[in-house]
Amino acid sequence: MKKLLFISAVSLLSCNRNAPTAHPPVGGVLSQKDLDVSRERMRNLNTIERGQIQDWISGQSVKYYPTQLNYWVSVEGFDKRERRADDTPISYAYDLYDFDETKIYDKPFERRDARFGHFDELKAVENALRFMHDGEEVTLLVPSSLAYGTFGDEKNIDNDIPLIIKLKAL
């Protein structure tokens, strides 16, 4: 029995030894060069994704309009509407799709009586909700930087994936 425990312990330790270790930058802060490289990468990725989204839009029968926050919406003049204030409640639901129009999750994300300024949501979703009327449905075309970004959602959405979001204010 002792031999079995010893072999198990050695096996477990040898497995952990090969796992890569992540180390924070020296001093715990990114250098200016690292920040510049990251900023340039995001700028290039955003340019590529915007081009891809505009190409996708050109093949659609529905018109999409750019917003000031760098996403597109299916309603003209959308972000020129009156904006909902912080602390006002809103209930909403949305479905996520990739640009092949494949639904990513079976069930919609839904939230009841959320208050602006107090909930953590995708930037584009929170921004769009501020301009929506109760009962209204809109479609958002969102670059990855306003969706799940560099890390994805660590479930069904990979890193750097732009999304189609079908959003409804309930």
Tab-separated table of C-alpha atoms in Angstrom:
chain	number	residue	atom	x	y	z
A	1	MET	CA	0.000	0.000	0.000
A	2	LYS	CA	2.839	2.400	0.858
A	3	LYS	CA	4.465	1.552	-2.463
A	4	LEU	CA	1.258	2.413	-4.339
A	5	LEU	CA	0.940	5.764	-2.525
A	6	PHE	CA	4.604	6.565	-3.252
A	7	ILE	CA	4.231	5.760	-6.974
A	8	SER	CA	1.025	7.842	-7.163
A	9	ALA	CA	2.685	10.810	-5.467
A	10	VAL	CA	5.739	10.648	-7.758
A	11	SER	CA	3.502	10.373	-10.840
A	12	LEU	CA	1.435	13.346	-9.741
A	13	LEU	CA	4.508	15.479	-9.106
A	14	SER	CA	6.086	14.570	-12.428
A	15	CYS	CA	2.901	15.613	-14.263
A	16	ASN	CA	2.923	19.011	-12.587
A	17	ARG	CA	6.605	19.553	-13.341
A	18	ASN	CA	5.942	19.673	-17.104
A	19	ALA	CA	3.110	22.188	-16.879
A	20	PRO	CA	4.168	25.646	-18.108
A	21	THR	CA	4.296	28.284	-15.424
A	22	ALA	CA	2.998	31.769	-16.104
A	23	HIS	CA	5.076	34.531	-14.603
A	24	PRO	CA	3.991	38.139	-14.290
A	25	PRO	CA	6.253	40.762	-15.842
A	26	VAL	CA	9.180	41.864	-13.702
A	27	GLY	CA	7.892	44.500	-11.327
A	28	GLY	CA	4.311	43.364	-11.976
A	29	VAL	CA	3.805	46.047	-14.627
A	30	LEU	CA	3.918	45.826	-18.412
A	31	SER	CA	6.642	47.863	-20.064
A	32	GLN	CA	5.807	50.685	-22.455
A	33	LYS	CA	7.043	48.485	-25.321
A	34	ASP	CA	4.650	45.680	-24.287
A	35	LEU	CA	1.782	48.175	-24.093
A	36	ASP	CA	2.650	49.580	-27.525
A	37	VAL	CA	2.797	46.077	-29.060
A	38	SER	CA	-0.569	45.205	-27.507
A	39	ARG	CA	-2.130	48.482	-28.661
A	40	GLU	CA	-0.836	47.969	-32.218
A	41	ARG	CA	-2.119	44.380	-32.266
A	42	MET	CA	-5.593	45.513	-31.196
A	43	ARG	CA	-5.581	48.347	-33.752
A	44	ASN	CA	-4.651	45.910	-36.563
A	45	LEU	CA	-7.180	43.311	-35.398
A	46	ASN	CA	-9.918	45.940	-35.206
A	47	THR	CA	-9.138	47.123	-38.754
A	48	ILE	CA	-9.285	43.543	-40.074
A	49	GLU	CA	-12.536	42.753	-38.222
A	50	ARG	CA	-14.196	45.992	-39.353
A	51	GLY	CA	-13.369	45.074	-42.952
A	52	GLN	CA	-14.732	41.559	-42.489
A	53	ILE	CA	-17.931	42.880	-40.898
A	54	GLN	CA	-18.423	45.437	-43.694
A	55	ASP	CA	-17.938	42.659	-46.283
A	56	TRP	CA	-20.558	40.573	-44.452
A	57	ILE	CA	-22.963	43.547	-44.342
A	58	SER	CA	-22.643	44.056	-48.102
A	59	GLY	CA	-24.102	40.567	-48.644
A	60	GLN	CA	-27.148	41.165	-46.414
A	61	SER	CA	-30.628	42.386	-47.286
A	62	VAL	CA	-30.924	44.193	-43.914
A	63	LYS	CA	-29.147	47.539	-43.564
A	64	TYR	CA	-26.744	48.066	-40.663
A	65	TYR	CA	-25.540	51.418	-39.393
A	66	PRO	CA	-22.259	52.206	-37.604
A	67	THR	CA	-22.420	53.604	-34.076
A	68	GLN	CA	-20.036	55.893	-32.263
A	69	LEU	CA	-18.847	53.004	-30.060
A	70	ASN	CA	-17.533	50.968	-33.060
A	71	TYR	CA	-20.317	48.416	-33.563
A	72	TRP	CA	-23.149	48.277	-36.106
A	73	VAL	CA	-26.881	48.175	-35.396
A	74	SER	CA	-29.953	47.366	-37.479
A	75	VAL	CA	-31.695	50.693	-36.669
A	76	GLU	CA	-30.829	53.969	-38.396
A	77	GLY	CA	-29.986	56.883	-36.064
A	78	PHE	CA	-29.882	54.477	-33.122
A	79	ASP	CA	-27.202	56.129	-30.978
A	80	LYS	CA	-28.688	59.599	-31.609
A	81	ARG	CA	-31.720	58.708	-29.480
A	82	GLU	CA	-32.188	59.815	-25.900
A	83	ARG	CA	-29.965	57.800	-23.575
A	84	ARG	CA	-31.225	56.015	-20.469
A	85	ALA	CA	-29.653	57.355	-17.285
A	86	ASP	CA	-27.638	55.432	-14.691
A	87	ASP	CA	-29.699	53.617	-12.042
A	88	THR	CA	-32.707	53.174	-14.355
A	89	PRO	CA	-33.886	49.545	-14.456
A	90	ILE	CA	-34.029	47.424	-17.608
A	91	SER	CA	-34.822	43.805	-18.397
A	92	TYR	CA	-33.337	42.247	-21.502
A	93	ALA	CA	-32.349	39.065	-23.306
A	94	TYR	CA	-29.919	38.330	-26.116
A	95	ASP	CA	-28.616	35.516	-28.271
A	96	LEU	CA	-25.076	35.264	-29.612
A	97	TYR	CA	-24.155	34.155	-33.134
A	98	ASP	CA	-20.922	33.933	-35.079
A	99	PHE	CA	-20.689	35.440	-38.565
A	100	ASP	CA	-21.646	32.107	-40.117
A	101	GLU	CA	-24.939	32.836	-38.301
A	102	THR	CA	-24.520	29.803	-36.066
A	103	LYS	CA	-26.116	30.243	-32.637
A	104	ILE	CA	-23.406	29.895	-29.974
A	105	TYR	CA	-25.558	29.088	-26.919
A	106	ASP	CA	-28.884	27.248	-26.936
A	107	LYS	CA	-30.489	29.504	-24.327
A	108	PRO	CA	-30.462	33.301	-24.452
A	109	PHE	CA	-28.690	35.369	-21.816
A	110	GLU	CA	-31.441	37.067	-19.841
A	111	ARG	CA	-31.496	39.572	-17.040
A	112	ARG	CA	-34.409	41.141	-15.156
A	113	ASP	CA	-34.400	44.564	-13.506
A	114	ALA	CA	-30.717	45.296	-14.021
A	115	ARG	CA	-29.696	48.872	-13.265
A	116	PHE	CA	-27.402	50.854	-15.529
A	117	GLY	CA	-24.074	51.587	-13.952
A	118	HIS	CA	-24.394	48.507	-11.699
A	119	PHE	CA	-24.157	45.506	-13.969
A	120	ASP	CA	-21.284	43.899	-15.792
A	121	GLU	CA	-22.214	43.258	-19.417
A	122	LEU	CA	-20.569	43.273	-22.819
A	123	LYS	CA	-19.740	46.887	-23.675
A	124	ALA	CA	-21.801	46.876	-26.864
A	125	VAL	CA	-24.822	45.306	-25.128
A	126	GLU	CA	-24.833	47.808	-22.279
A	127	ASN	CA	-24.348	50.701	-24.690
A	128	ALA	CA	-27.137	49.514	-27.021
A	129	LEU	CA	-29.558	48.964	-24.128
A	130	ARG	CA	-29.196	52.616	-23.172
A	131	PHE	CA	-30.763	53.619	-26.513
A	132	MET	CA	-33.443	50.917	-26.802
A	133	HIS	CA	-37.171	51.272	-26.231
A	134	ASP	CA	-39.011	48.670	-24.117
A	135	GLY	CA	-40.088	45.737	-26.303
A	136	GLU	CA	-37.683	46.689	-29.107
A	137	GLU	CA	-35.405	44.156	-30.809
A	138	VAL	CA	-32.152	45.070	-32.559
A	139	THR	CA	-29.251	43.204	-34.085
A	140	LEU	CA	-25.711	44.275	-33.223
A	141	LEU	CA	-22.575	43.438	-35.206
A	142	VAL	CA	-19.765	43.604	-32.697
A	143	PRO	CA	-15.966	43.428	-33.158
A	144	SER	CA	-14.190	41.165	-30.670
A	145	SER	CA	-12.788	44.125	-28.714
A	146	LEU	CA	-16.353	44.977	-27.603
A	147	ALA	CA	-17.341	41.340	-27.144
A	148	TYR	CA	-15.151	38.762	-25.365
A	149	GLY	CA	-11.815	40.091	-26.640
A	150	THR	CA	-8.487	38.364	-26.414
A	151	PHE	CA	-9.566	35.661	-23.965
A	152	GLY	CA	-12.997	34.617	-25.252
A	153	ASP	CA	-15.518	33.444	-22.685
A	154	GLU	CA	-13.468	30.313	-21.882
A	155	LYS	CA	-16.482	28.176	-22.888
A	156	ASN	CA	-17.957	28.350	-26.400
A	157	ILE	CA	-16.431	31.604	-27.662
A	158	ASP	CA	-12.811	31.533	-28.727
A	159	ASN	CA	-10.459	34.514	-28.515
A	160	ASP	CA	-10.761	37.410	-30.977
A	161	ILE	CA	-14.203	36.443	-32.337
A	162	PRO	CA	-16.565	39.173	-33.580
A	163	LEU	CA	-20.219	38.451	-32.786
A	164	ILE	CA	-23.753	39.004	-33.994
A	165	ILE	CA	-25.940	39.838	-30.999
A	166	LYS	CA	-29.737	39.718	-31.268
A	167	LEU	CA	-30.846	41.892	-28.369
A	168	LYS	CA	-34.329	42.546	-26.987
A	169	ALA	CA	-35.355	45.021	-24.294
A	170	LEU	CA	-38.134	43.267	-22.379
